[in-house]
Amino acid sequence: MSRSSLVVLALLLAAEPAVPPSEPHLVAGAEAFRAEAYDKALVEFRVAEALGSTEASWYAAASLLKLGRPEDAVEAFVLAERSNRAATDALLEVYRGQACYAAGLLICADRWFESAGSRAGPRLVPQLKALRGAIRDALQPAQLAPAIDGLLTRGTELAGTRPALAFAIAEEAEALAARSPTRHRQAEATALTARLAAPPPRGRR
Amino acid sequence: MTAALLLVLAVADPCTAPIPPGQANAREAEIYVQVGDAEQARGNAGAAREAYRAALTRAPGSVEARRGLEAVCTPAADPVQAGANALADGDPRRALRALAGARGRGNDRAVDLLEGIARYQLGEDAVAVPLLESARSDPALAESASFFLGLIALRRGDGDRASRLFDQAGRAIGLEDAARQLTRMAQQEGHLVLSVATELVYDTNVALRPDGAPITIPGPDGSAGLTIMGLLRPWGTPGPYLRVEGQLSKQFTLDELDLIGGAAALGFRLLGSGGSLTAEYAYSYQAVDWRGYLADHRAFLGGSLLTGIALWGFAYAAHFETYRWSELEDLSGVRQVLELDAGLLPGGGVRITAGYAGTWDAARVQNLSYVEHGPLLELSWAQGPWMLGVRGALAWRPYLAPDPAYAGTTREDTRYFATTWVDLGLGAQWSVRGTARLLRTDSNIPDLNATEWIFIGSLAWTGAVL
C-alpha cells in the first residue's frame, strides 16, 4: 500500500469528527501492510470490512495476494468490485493484475495491467508493458483450446461453492474463446459467465 | 543458554506468547473471532492466530477466541500432506479423498498436481490432463507435472509428445517454452496431419559392394529425397486411422538406383489405462530405375505396457513380399519380424531401451531363406529443442540351406548396425536432423563382407491441417 494512501487515511481521520468504527482498523491494516505483516493486515482489513468499510475489501484482496493466495485474491477483488466499484486505484489494479497472473488468468491480468498502465507513474509503466508483452507471447492460438477446457472444468466445479472465483474463471474462458480461431466452446463460456455474474441491485429498472 | 533461547522462541511464537491486555470491546472481539474462524477455514493459520489473539486482547475471557487459538495452534492433519502420503503408499483413491477438501488454502496448484497424479494412476487420463496442465503453470511444479503428462502421452502411444514432455520434466520452463510445446502438441494431435521431409544423403557403398571389390562396381553416391506423409484420424486417438505416404529418391550419379514408392496403411489404435495396442494393414509399392521392384502387403501388431518408469514394448510384422524383377523373384516370400524391448525413463530427458529382435525370412528357395536374431540397445537424450540418440544392434543370420552360388556353402552372416542422430526443433513445425549410420556385414563367405556408411541431413515440416 502506498504512503499516500496512509496519508489520505490519516487526513480523513483528522477531518472527520465522528470517526466510523471501521477507520482505526483500516489504518491498523494499512500500517501492518506497509510493515509486510500481511496476516495482521488481512485480519484488520477484514474487521474493518465487517464494520462497514467497503474500501477495506480491496485492501484485504491485496493482502491475500501478498500471502501467496492468488485465487483467494482474485475472488476477493471480484467481491470488492461488486460492493464498491469506485474504491480502487492504479496500485490496487496492479495488485489485481498480479493476482490474476499468478492464478493463471492471463487475459484478466492483461486487462488490469492495461487499466493500471493508463494511470500509473513512469516507474511502473515499463514493468507493466513488459508483463503485457509476456502475456501476449504466451497466448498462442494453438494453446487456447486446452486452456479453455481446463478453465471451464474448474469454473463449473467452483460455481456452487465459490461463485465469485468461478465467475472470474468463466470470464477468462469467455475471453479466450473469443480469441480462439474456432471460437472453442464460446457459447458454454458465455453462458457460465452470465450465470455467475452478480445479480443487479434490487429495485433498479 | 538453552533456557534463554526457549524463552525467546516462546515469546516469538504467537501460540505461546503472552497476550497483552487491551481496551475491552466485546463487539470487536466477536468480529475478530468471526474473522479468525473464516481464515482458519481457509487454511490460513497465521491470520487466524492474529485474529484470535486480537480478540483475546479485547475480551480475555472469550471462550470462543481461546478455543479457536488452541485449535489453530494444534498441529492438524494437512490434507495436502495426507494426499501425498497416500500416493506414496500407492493408494490413489485414499489420496483423492484426502485432497477433496484441500483447495482454497493458497496451494491449489499443488493440489492439482497430486490429484492429477492420482487420476493418472487410476487410468482417468481425461481428468488428469487438465489438472496436470494447471499444475504445470506453476514453475515450481512444472517439472513434475510435465513428467506425468509425458507418461500419459506415452500411454496414448504418442511418443513424440511424450519425449518432449519428458524433456520438459528435466528443467524449469518459461511461458514461451510452454506455448511452443503446446503448439507442437496441438499440431501432432490434429485429425489430419501432414508431414513433408526433404533429405540429402551420402552413401559410401550404395550397392553394397564387397570389401576389396573392383572399383568398376558402383561405390559411393549421393542422393536427394522427398517424403510426403498424410495421417487421417477422424475420431482422434483411440480410433481408426489412415496413413498415406509417397517417397522419391534421386541418385546423383547412379541413376539406375533411383527410387519412387508409395504406401497406404489402415489401422486402429487402442488405449488402455496402462498401455496401447496398434493393429495395421499396409500396402507399399516401390519402383527402382522407374521399373516396378517390390510389392509388400504388411500386417502389423504392436503394443506397449507402462509399469512405473519402465515401458515394455513389442512389435510384430508379417511382410508378404513380391519382387517384380525376374532376377530377384526367388527372394519373394514371407518375412516375419518380432521385436521385444524394455525402456527406462530415469529422468533428465534420458531414455534407455534394450531389446531383442528376430526375423524369419521364408523366401521361395531355401538357400535364400534365413532366421536372424540379435540384441539391440538405444540411448536418447532430449534437452530443449535438441535431441540426441544412438542405437546399436547385432544380428546373427544363418541361412537355411547350402547356396550353390558359393560352392555349396551355407551362408552365415553377422551384421552390425550403429546409428546416431541429432534432432533440432525449429519452432513449432520445422525440424532438422543429422544422421550417421554404419552397416557392416561379416560373412563366412569373404566375398560378401561389406561396409556401408550413410550420412543424412534432413529438413521436415509437420502440421495439422484439421
XYZ file of C-alpha atoms in Angstrom:
671
model
C 0.000 0.000 0.000
C 1.344 3.450 -0.868
C 2.406 6.052 1.624
C -0.071 8.498 0.062
C -2.928 6.143 0.870
C -1.911 6.207 4.505
C -1.722 9.987 4.471
C -5.182 10.156 2.950
C -6.497 7.825 5.607
C -4.886 9.894 8.355
C -6.327 13.128 6.910
C -9.737 11.561 6.739
C -9.481 10.573 10.370
C -8.393 14.060 11.330
C -11.073 15.780 9.285
C -13.962 13.632 10.403
C -15.121 14.390 13.925
C -17.254 11.248 14.199
C -14.823 8.539 13.239
C -16.518 5.485 11.771
C -15.729 2.340 13.781
C -14.001 0.737 10.808
C -11.416 3.503 10.360
C -8.951 2.527 13.127
C -8.869 -0.987 11.733
C -8.344 0.321 8.220
C -5.367 2.362 9.427
C -4.030 -0.550 11.503
C -4.319 -2.776 8.451
C -2.525 -0.220 6.298
C 0.322 0.043 8.797
C 0.620 -3.720 9.033
C 0.605 -3.979 5.235
C 3.401 -1.442 4.978
C 5.340 -3.377 7.617
C 4.788 -6.512 5.475
C 2.826 -8.166 8.324
C 0.252 -9.380 5.841
C -1.558 -11.798 8.200
C -2.244 -8.947 10.606
C -3.133 -6.614 7.739
C -5.637 -9.116 6.366
C -7.297 -9.520 9.755
C -7.567 -5.766 10.324
C -8.983 -5.192 6.836
C -11.490 -7.991 7.347
C -12.581 -6.465 10.664
C -12.884 -3.049 9.007
C -14.932 -4.708 6.283
C -17.223 -6.282 8.878
C -17.639 -2.852 10.470
C -18.849 -1.351 7.192
C -15.801 -0.273 5.164
C -16.116 -1.238 1.510
C -12.622 0.109 0.765
C -11.200 -2.469 3.146
C -12.330 -5.254 0.830
C -9.882 -4.076 -1.843
C -7.005 -3.963 0.618
C -7.925 -7.383 2.007
C -7.678 -8.726 -1.532
C -4.221 -7.176 -1.905
C -3.200 -8.770 1.406
C -4.320 -12.178 0.143
C -2.101 -11.715 -2.890
C 0.836 -10.884 -0.644
C 0.109 -14.008 1.408
C 0.570 -16.128 -1.715
C -3.113 -16.922 -2.201
C -3.746 -15.596 -5.720
C -7.043 -17.409 -6.303
C -8.408 -16.125 -2.991
C -7.192 -12.671 -4.002
C -8.925 -12.857 -7.392
C -12.120 -13.885 -5.643
C -11.769 -11.072 -3.098
C -11.185 -8.487 -5.826
C -14.354 -9.601 -7.616
C -16.337 -9.263 -4.388
C -14.725 -5.900 -3.605
C -15.657 -4.599 -7.023
C -19.220 -5.731 -6.525
C -19.501 -3.925 -3.190
C -17.688 -0.707 -4.148
C -16.546 -0.399 -7.734
C -15.115 3.090 -7.277
C -12.771 2.366 -4.383
C -9.889 1.092 -6.491
C -6.813 2.931 -7.745
C -3.883 2.243 -10.070
C -1.859 0.400 -7.430
C -4.755 -1.850 -6.483
C -5.286 -2.582 -10.156
C -1.662 -3.660 -10.391
C -2.222 -5.969 -7.426
C -5.341 -7.302 -9.078
C -3.441 -7.920 -12.307
C -0.717 -9.713 -10.365
C -3.307 -11.892 -8.642
C -4.843 -12.830 -11.999
C -1.388 -13.514 -13.449
C -0.387 -15.741 -10.544
C -3.722 -17.558 -10.775
C -3.098 -18.253 -14.460
C -5.819 -15.885 -15.690
C -3.770 -14.092 -18.305
C -6.482 -12.100 -20.062
C -7.724 -10.891 -16.680
C -4.153 -9.877 -15.789
C -3.718 -8.082 -19.081
C -6.940 -6.136 -18.571
C -5.882 -4.810 -15.168
C -2.310 -4.117 -16.204
C -3.672 -2.141 -19.136
C -6.051 -0.215 -16.919
C -3.324 0.482 -14.360
C -0.894 1.478 -17.109
C -3.108 4.350 -18.176
C -2.898 5.825 -14.681
C 0.419 4.586 -13.324
C 3.569 6.568 -12.849
C 6.662 6.476 -15.078
C 8.428 3.804 -12.985
C 5.564 1.344 -13.219
C 4.639 1.772 -16.871
C 7.677 -0.058 -18.373
C 7.157 -3.008 -16.000
C 3.506 -3.243 -16.929
C 4.429 -3.061 -20.586
C 6.892 -5.936 -20.194
C 4.320 -8.054 -18.378
C 1.743 -7.407 -21.057
C 4.290 -8.409 -23.687
C 4.945 -11.714 -21.903
C 1.217 -12.364 -21.702
C 0.783 -11.590 -25.396
C 3.558 -14.061 -26.265
C 2.010 -16.753 -24.097
C -1.406 -16.516 -25.699
C -0.671 -18.535 -28.822
C -3.787 -19.693 -30.717
C -2.866 -23.381 -30.580
C -2.900 -23.484 -26.795
C -6.223 -21.760 -26.345
C -8.498 -24.794 -26.676
C -6.920 -26.882 -23.874
C -6.749 -23.785 -21.678
C -10.451 -23.088 -22.247
C -11.284 -26.716 -21.463
C -9.362 -26.527 -18.191
C -10.947 -23.223 -17.177
C -14.483 -24.397 -17.903
C -13.927 -27.561 -15.895
C -12.585 -25.569 -12.961
C -15.201 -22.852 -13.233
C -18.025 -25.377 -13.235
C -16.515 -27.155 -10.221
C -16.383 -23.918 -8.241
C -19.722 -22.491 -9.369
C -21.596 -23.850 -6.346
C -19.073 -23.164 -3.610
C -17.128 -20.082 -4.730
C -19.218 -18.304 -7.361
C -17.110 -15.117 -7.420
C -13.933 -17.037 -8.205
C -15.834 -19.218 -10.669
C -17.067 -16.024 -12.332
C -13.504 -14.753 -12.844
C -12.502 -18.114 -14.303
C -15.544 -18.222 -16.585
C -14.804 -14.681 -17.767
C -11.274 -15.786 -18.634
C -12.631 -18.761 -20.583
C -15.033 -16.496 -22.421
C -12.273 -14.056 -23.342
C -10.001 -16.868 -24.537
C -12.849 -18.389 -26.563
C -13.342 -15.048 -28.301
C -9.659 -15.159 -29.318
C -9.791 -18.799 -30.388
C -9.803 -19.236 -34.191
C -12.591 -21.808 -33.825
C -14.460 -19.945 -31.050
C -13.819 -23.036 -28.957
C -16.743 -23.600 -26.514
C -17.587 -19.903 -26.618
C -21.303 -20.399 -26.035
C -20.631 -22.516 -22.933
C -18.211 -19.954 -21.551
C -20.622 -17.084 -22.164
C -23.476 -18.977 -20.527
C -21.381 -19.825 -17.463
C -20.216 -16.217 -17.107
C -23.769 -14.927 -17.369
C -24.971 -17.434 -14.808
C -22.275 -16.386 -12.330
C -22.477 -12.625 -12.870
C -23.607 -10.603 -9.864
C -27.373 -10.104 -9.756
C -28.424 -6.484 -10.430
C -29.268 -4.434 -7.334
C -32.888 -4.805 -6.326
C -35.269 -2.052 -7.324
C -33.229 -0.905 -10.315
C -35.058 -0.829 -13.610
C 21.629 -20.583 27.402
C 19.154 -23.190 26.203
C 16.524 -21.923 28.617
C 17.029 -18.361 27.382
C 16.709 -19.490 23.787
C 13.493 -21.371 24.578
C 12.139 -18.275 26.288
C 12.905 -16.118 23.223
C 11.243 -18.664 20.953
C 8.201 -18.837 23.214
C 7.825 -15.061 23.135
C 8.130 -15.043 19.343
C 5.644 -17.875 18.899
C 2.117 -16.425 18.564
C 0.713 -19.636 20.033
C 2.596 -19.328 23.312
C 3.461 -15.624 23.604
C 1.613 -13.779 26.362
C -1.392 -11.800 25.201
C -1.187 -8.188 26.411
C -4.458 -6.836 27.805
C -6.081 -4.093 25.714
C -9.163 -1.961 25.834
C -12.190 -4.161 26.435
C -14.524 -4.321 23.476
C -16.766 -7.372 23.317
C -18.292 -6.443 19.965
C -14.939 -6.123 18.216
C -13.728 -9.302 19.888
C -16.670 -11.125 18.405
C -15.819 -9.832 14.921
C -12.185 -10.863 15.326
C -13.352 -14.352 16.295
C -15.514 -14.476 13.159
C -12.557 -13.364 11.025
C -10.358 -15.950 12.762
C -12.878 -18.686 12.077
C -13.101 -17.705 8.408
C -9.332 -17.645 7.967
C -8.945 -20.933 9.785
C -11.495 -22.489 7.442
C -9.437 -21.222 4.504
C -6.317 -22.791 5.953
C -4.604 -19.505 6.804
C -3.383 -20.378 10.269
C -1.240 -17.242 10.548
C -4.120 -14.829 10.031
C -6.421 -16.943 12.220
C -3.898 -16.773 15.113
C -3.625 -12.993 14.675
C -7.409 -12.679 14.786
C -7.896 -14.853 17.876
C -5.102 -13.079 19.730
C -6.646 -9.708 18.836
C -9.980 -10.994 20.141
C -8.398 -12.129 23.414
C -6.774 -8.704 23.790
C -10.246 -7.177 23.776
C -12.040 -9.991 25.618
C -9.565 -12.077 27.678
C -12.379 -14.307 28.839
C -13.684 -15.156 25.388
C -14.116 -18.904 25.287
C -14.547 -18.883 21.501
C -11.308 -16.967 20.946
C -9.366 -19.182 23.369
C -10.761 -22.339 21.781
C -10.027 -21.007 18.288
C -6.435 -20.154 19.194
C -5.907 -23.600 20.697
C -7.394 -25.250 17.619
C -5.268 -23.286 15.198
C -2.150 -23.931 17.268
C -2.770 -27.666 17.443
C -0.938 -29.445 14.633
C -3.707 -30.763 12.412
C -3.597 -33.213 9.581
C -2.606 -31.329 6.451
C -4.823 -32.640 3.645
C -2.144 -31.967 1.013
C 0.437 -33.902 3.022
C -2.115 -36.651 3.645
C -2.745 -36.864 -0.093
C 0.973 -37.028 -0.829
C 1.410 -39.751 1.789
C -1.437 -41.776 0.281
C 0.165 -41.524 -3.165
C 3.483 -42.642 -1.713
C 1.638 -45.622 -0.223
C 0.267 -46.477 -3.656
C -3.339 -45.677 -2.716
C -4.630 -43.074 -5.209
C -8.253 -43.394 -4.059
C -7.281 -42.500 -0.484
C -5.267 -39.604 -1.901
C -8.344 -38.285 -3.699
C -10.379 -38.496 -0.510
C -7.690 -36.620 1.414
C -7.408 -33.942 -1.268
C -11.164 -33.397 -1.564
C -11.148 -30.514 0.912
C -7.672 -29.216 0.264
C -8.440 -26.468 -2.238
C -8.827 -22.816 -1.414
C -5.908 -22.769 1.017
C -3.455 -20.986 -1.192
C -1.902 -24.159 -2.525
C -4.297 -25.132 -5.286
C -1.643 -25.847 -7.924
C -0.010 -28.427 -5.656
C -3.426 -29.990 -5.072
C -3.918 -30.066 -8.872
C -0.613 -31.895 -9.250
C -1.367 -34.508 -6.594
C -4.911 -35.065 -7.830
C -3.622 -35.274 -11.407
C -1.144 -37.963 -10.377
C -3.855 -39.892 -8.544
C -6.179 -39.668 -11.567
C -3.351 -40.818 -13.814
C -2.706 -43.814 -11.561
C -6.404 -44.695 -11.727
C -6.321 -44.515 -15.525
C -8.550 -41.417 -15.624
C -6.341 -39.608 -18.106
C -9.025 -37.249 -19.402
C -9.461 -35.826 -15.892
C -5.758 -35.939 -15.108
C -4.579 -33.894 -18.099
C -6.266 -30.542 -17.253
C -5.186 -30.884 -13.625
C -1.583 -31.540 -14.606
C -1.682 -28.730 -17.157
C -2.904 -26.460 -14.371
C -0.069 -27.618 -12.100
C 2.385 -27.094 -14.938
C 1.588 -23.384 -14.933
C 3.384 -23.141 -11.583
C 7.126 -23.116 -12.371
C 7.856 -24.892 -9.094
C 5.656 -27.812 -10.134
C 6.207 -27.736 -13.898
C 8.816 -30.478 -13.999
C 6.734 -32.988 -12.050
C 3.576 -32.146 -13.977
C 5.384 -32.495 -17.303
C 6.708 -35.872 -16.269
C 3.220 -37.254 -15.646
C 1.821 -35.578 -18.759
C 4.629 -37.354 -20.602
C 3.594 -40.668 -19.079
C 0.036 -40.086 -20.242
C 1.234 -39.242 -23.744
C 3.326 -42.395 -23.693
C 0.319 -44.416 -22.609
C -1.560 -42.978 -25.574
C 1.266 -44.065 -27.835
C 2.232 -40.510 -28.697
C 5.973 -40.939 -28.414
C 6.920 -37.570 -29.829
C 4.788 -35.729 -27.350
C 5.986 -37.880 -24.505
C 9.566 -37.260 -25.493
C 9.139 -33.527 -25.417
C 7.266 -33.591 -22.131
C 9.970 -35.704 -20.565
C 12.420 -33.194 -21.868
C 10.456 -30.519 -20.049
C 10.363 -32.629 -16.948
C 14.099 -32.194 -16.643
C 14.105 -28.445 -16.336
C 12.139 -25.428 -15.290
C 10.118 -23.895 -18.062
C 9.029 -20.415 -19.007
C 5.913 -19.230 -20.718
C 7.454 -19.285 -24.174
C 8.593 -22.867 -23.816
C 5.165 -23.938 -22.620
C 3.493 -22.193 -25.516
C 5.847 -23.774 -28.036
C 5.315 -27.228 -26.591
C 1.555 -26.800 -26.532
C 1.635 -25.683 -30.147
C 3.575 -28.763 -31.146
C 1.210 -30.995 -29.260
C -1.802 -29.446 -30.931
C -0.228 -29.969 -34.325
C 0.635 -33.574 -33.655
C -2.845 -34.276 -32.382
C -4.811 -32.921 -35.326
C -7.313 -35.049 -37.188
C -5.356 -34.622 -40.410
C -1.610 -34.207 -40.042
C 0.682 -33.615 -42.995
C 4.416 -34.079 -42.977
C 6.913 -33.185 -45.679
C 10.573 -34.136 -45.353
C 13.471 -33.494 -47.662
C 16.855 -35.077 -47.265
C 20.340 -35.147 -48.684
C 22.142 -38.479 -48.419
C 25.729 -39.547 -48.927
C 26.215 -43.326 -49.025
C 29.746 -44.765 -49.203
C 28.534 -48.077 -50.575
C 25.155 -47.658 -52.158
C 25.183 -51.027 -53.971
C 26.732 -52.953 -51.034
C 29.975 -53.582 -52.892
C 32.021 -56.250 -51.089
C 35.301 -55.305 -49.414
C 38.106 -55.247 -51.953
C 35.773 -55.429 -54.950
C 36.899 -53.856 -58.214
C 36.162 -50.149 -58.340
C 34.162 -50.688 -61.514
C 31.340 -51.868 -59.280
C 29.256 -48.902 -58.111
C 30.601 -47.402 -54.916
C 29.760 -44.124 -53.211
C 26.960 -41.864 -54.326
C 24.715 -39.168 -53.019
C 21.028 -38.648 -53.413
C 18.231 -36.184 -52.702
C 14.970 -37.420 -51.295
C 11.448 -36.205 -50.672
C 8.887 -37.910 -48.464
C 5.277 -36.760 -48.040
C 3.020 -38.318 -45.449
C -0.627 -37.724 -44.553
C -2.240 -39.156 -41.417
C -6.011 -39.055 -41.025
C -7.530 -39.771 -37.579
C -11.233 -38.856 -37.901
C -12.008 -39.581 -34.264
C -8.568 -38.911 -32.801
C -6.841 -41.499 -30.678
C -8.009 -44.135 -29.810
C -9.656 -44.954 -33.098
C -9.020 -45.891 -36.694
C -6.515 -44.122 -38.872
C -5.436 -43.941 -42.485
C -1.878 -43.161 -43.484
C -0.674 -42.429 -46.997
C 2.960 -41.920 -47.943
C 4.878 -41.068 -51.062
C 8.650 -41.263 -51.455
C 11.124 -40.177 -54.116
C 14.887 -40.622 -54.050
C 17.084 -39.397 -56.889
C 20.698 -40.544 -57.045
C 23.300 -38.029 -58.133
C 25.233 -40.434 -60.377
C 23.807 -43.975 -60.184
C 20.511 -43.283 -61.947
C 19.692 -46.980 -62.074
C 19.135 -46.851 -58.294
C 16.587 -44.005 -58.373
C 13.626 -44.973 -56.233
C 9.995 -43.955 -56.178
C 7.440 -45.514 -53.872
C 4.100 -45.189 -52.216
C 2.294 -46.791 -49.317
C -1.144 -46.764 -47.759
C -1.993 -48.116 -44.321
C -5.234 -48.653 -42.468
C -5.002 -49.215 -38.734
C -6.636 -48.966 -35.363
C -5.093 -47.853 -32.110
C -6.482 -48.887 -28.731
C -5.612 -47.187 -25.447
C -5.844 -48.689 -22.002
C -5.013 -47.373 -18.578
C -1.522 -48.856 -18.710
C -0.721 -49.306 -22.354
C -1.641 -49.189 -26.000
C -2.190 -51.633 -28.850
C -1.981 -50.910 -32.568
C -3.052 -53.136 -35.450
C -2.384 -52.129 -39.042
C -2.527 -53.384 -42.593
C -0.333 -51.644 -45.147
C 0.453 -51.991 -48.796
C 3.556 -50.493 -50.324
C 4.999 -50.487 -53.784
C 8.453 -49.404 -54.860
C 9.998 -48.862 -58.250
C 13.750 -48.727 -58.800
C 15.112 -47.292 -62.012
C 11.460 -46.484 -62.812
C 10.626 -50.217 -63.012
C 8.331 -51.996 -60.567
C 10.631 -53.526 -57.976
C 8.872 -54.686 -54.798
C 5.249 -55.045 -53.680
C 4.687 -55.627 -49.974
C 1.499 -56.470 -48.099
C 2.206 -55.966 -44.402
C 0.252 -56.950 -41.309
C 1.444 -55.268 -38.113
C 0.618 -55.649 -34.431
C 2.392 -53.632 -31.764
C 1.824 -52.538 -28.221
C 3.298 -51.093 -25.071
C 2.735 -51.510 -21.356
C 3.838 -48.974 -18.765
C 4.801 -50.083 -15.257
C 6.367 -47.381 -13.091
C 9.157 -45.807 -15.125
C 9.569 -48.904 -17.309
C 7.931 -49.195 -20.709
C 7.587 -52.673 -22.178
C 7.057 -52.959 -25.910
C 6.526 -55.494 -28.616
C 6.104 -55.262 -32.370
C 5.352 -57.970 -34.879
C 5.089 -57.618 -38.643
C 4.498 -60.106 -41.420
C 5.603 -58.923 -44.873
C 4.214 -60.731 -47.913
C 6.787 -59.624 -50.445
C 6.821 -59.983 -54.201
C 9.921 -58.923 -56.113
C 8.992 -57.826 -59.616
C 12.354 -58.225 -61.322
C 12.795 -61.690 -62.793
C 16.345 -61.983 -61.475
C 15.100 -61.335 -57.943
C 11.918 -63.408 -57.994
C 13.415 -66.101 -55.740
C 13.694 -63.536 -52.940
C 9.890 -63.238 -52.818
C 8.186 -64.818 -49.837
C 7.042 -64.104 -46.322
C 9.306 -62.184 -43.966
C 8.277 -62.029 -40.317
C 9.843 -59.690 -37.769
C 9.402 -59.682 -33.993
C 10.964 -57.189 -31.582
C 10.645 -57.177 -27.808
C 12.078 -54.314 -25.820
C 12.060 -52.594 -22.453
C 12.609 -48.883 -21.943
C 13.646 -46.990 -18.831
C 12.882 -43.316 -18.240
C 15.201 -42.345 -15.385
C 14.604 -38.592 -15.822
C 16.717 -35.722 -17.089
C 15.393 -36.311 -20.603
C 17.191 -39.675 -20.828
C 15.615 -42.796 -22.265
C 17.339 -46.184 -22.352
C 15.864 -49.019 -24.394
C 17.159 -52.562 -24.662
C 15.617 -55.376 -26.628
C 15.948 -58.410 -28.791
C 14.806 -58.741 -32.393
C 14.331 -61.684 -34.684
C 13.492 -62.117 -38.371
C 12.404 -65.217 -40.260
C 12.563 -64.711 -43.998
C 10.955 -67.616 -45.870
C 11.953 -66.958 -49.464
C 10.927 -69.114 -52.384
C 14.158 -71.052 -52.201
C 15.735 -72.370 -49.017
C 19.243 -71.095 -49.709
C 17.912 -67.502 -49.695
C 15.822 -68.079 -46.561
C 17.231 -67.258 -43.132
C 16.481 -66.755 -39.458
C 18.155 -63.654 -38.000
C 18.249 -62.633 -34.365
C 20.209 -60.419 -32.016
C 20.168 -57.736 -29.304
C 19.699 -54.018 -29.654
C 20.371 -51.040 -27.405
C 19.245 -47.442 -27.753
C 20.067 -44.381 -25.716
C 18.447 -40.997 -26.297
C 18.625 -37.670 -24.532
C 16.437 -34.616 -25.043
C 17.017 -31.112 -23.784
C 15.074 -28.071 -25.016
C 14.670 -28.289 -28.777
C 17.619 -30.705 -29.033
C 17.509 -34.467 -29.123
C 20.493 -36.783 -29.399
C 20.365 -40.524 -29.861
C 22.492 -43.555 -30.535
C 21.338 -47.047 -31.374
C 23.331 -50.205 -31.851
C 22.260 -53.682 -32.909
C 23.896 -57.004 -33.617
C 22.284 -59.753 -35.679
C 23.335 -63.288 -36.464
C 21.916 -64.522 -39.732
C 22.346 -68.184 -40.619
C 20.766 -69.174 -43.957
C 18.710 -72.343 -44.076
C 20.363 -74.281 -46.913
C 23.668 -74.507 -48.815
C 23.982 -71.930 -51.559
C 25.039 -73.358 -54.948
C 26.350 -69.948 -55.946
C 29.056 -70.275 -53.260
C 30.253 -73.855 -53.813
C 27.541 -75.353 -51.680
C 28.484 -73.402 -48.549
C 25.662 -72.496 -46.213
C 25.970 -68.781 -45.775
C 26.269 -67.366 -42.236
C 26.458 -63.621 -41.705
C 26.992 -61.450 -38.672
C 25.560 -57.995 -39.192
C 26.372 -54.886 -37.166
C 24.258 -51.742 -37.127
C 25.065 -48.438 -35.484
C 23.156 -45.180 -35.846
C 23.498 -41.824 -34.206
C 21.365 -38.766 -34.757
C 20.857 -35.224 -33.619
C 17.486 -33.525 -33.983
C 16.784 -29.821 -33.596
C 13.254 -28.432 -33.401
C 12.909 -25.053 -35.123
C 9.757 -23.564 -33.710
C 6.521 -25.456 -33.718
C 6.560 -27.087 -37.143
C 10.065 -27.315 -38.531
C 12.872 -29.604 -37.522
C 16.271 -30.562 -38.879
C 18.056 -33.821 -38.281
C 21.504 -35.151 -38.942
C 22.049 -38.908 -39.011
C 25.127 -41.094 -39.392
C 24.642 -44.812 -39.912
C 27.031 -47.747 -40.173
C 26.164 -51.181 -41.547
C 28.806 -53.897 -41.528
C 28.381 -57.461 -42.722
C 30.862 -60.178 -41.797
C 30.140 -63.406 -43.635
C 31.657 -66.869 -43.743
C 31.832 -66.170 -47.480
C 34.500 -63.431 -47.599
C 33.214 -62.085 -50.898
C 30.083 -60.942 -49.087
C 31.840 -58.871 -46.427
C 30.769 -55.250 -46.848
C 30.787 -51.919 -45.032
C 28.413 -49.055 -45.664
C 28.407 -45.590 -44.116
C 25.401 -43.385 -44.683
C 25.196 -39.711 -43.791
C 21.812 -37.990 -43.933
C 20.759 -34.395 -43.417
C 17.022 -33.774 -43.411
C 14.583 -30.924 -43.013
C 10.971 -31.690 -42.087
C 7.729 -29.777 -41.701
C 4.821 -31.247 -39.769
C 1.492 -29.546 -39.237
C -2.142 -30.226 -38.558
C -4.478 -29.346 -41.408
C -7.665 -30.174 -39.493
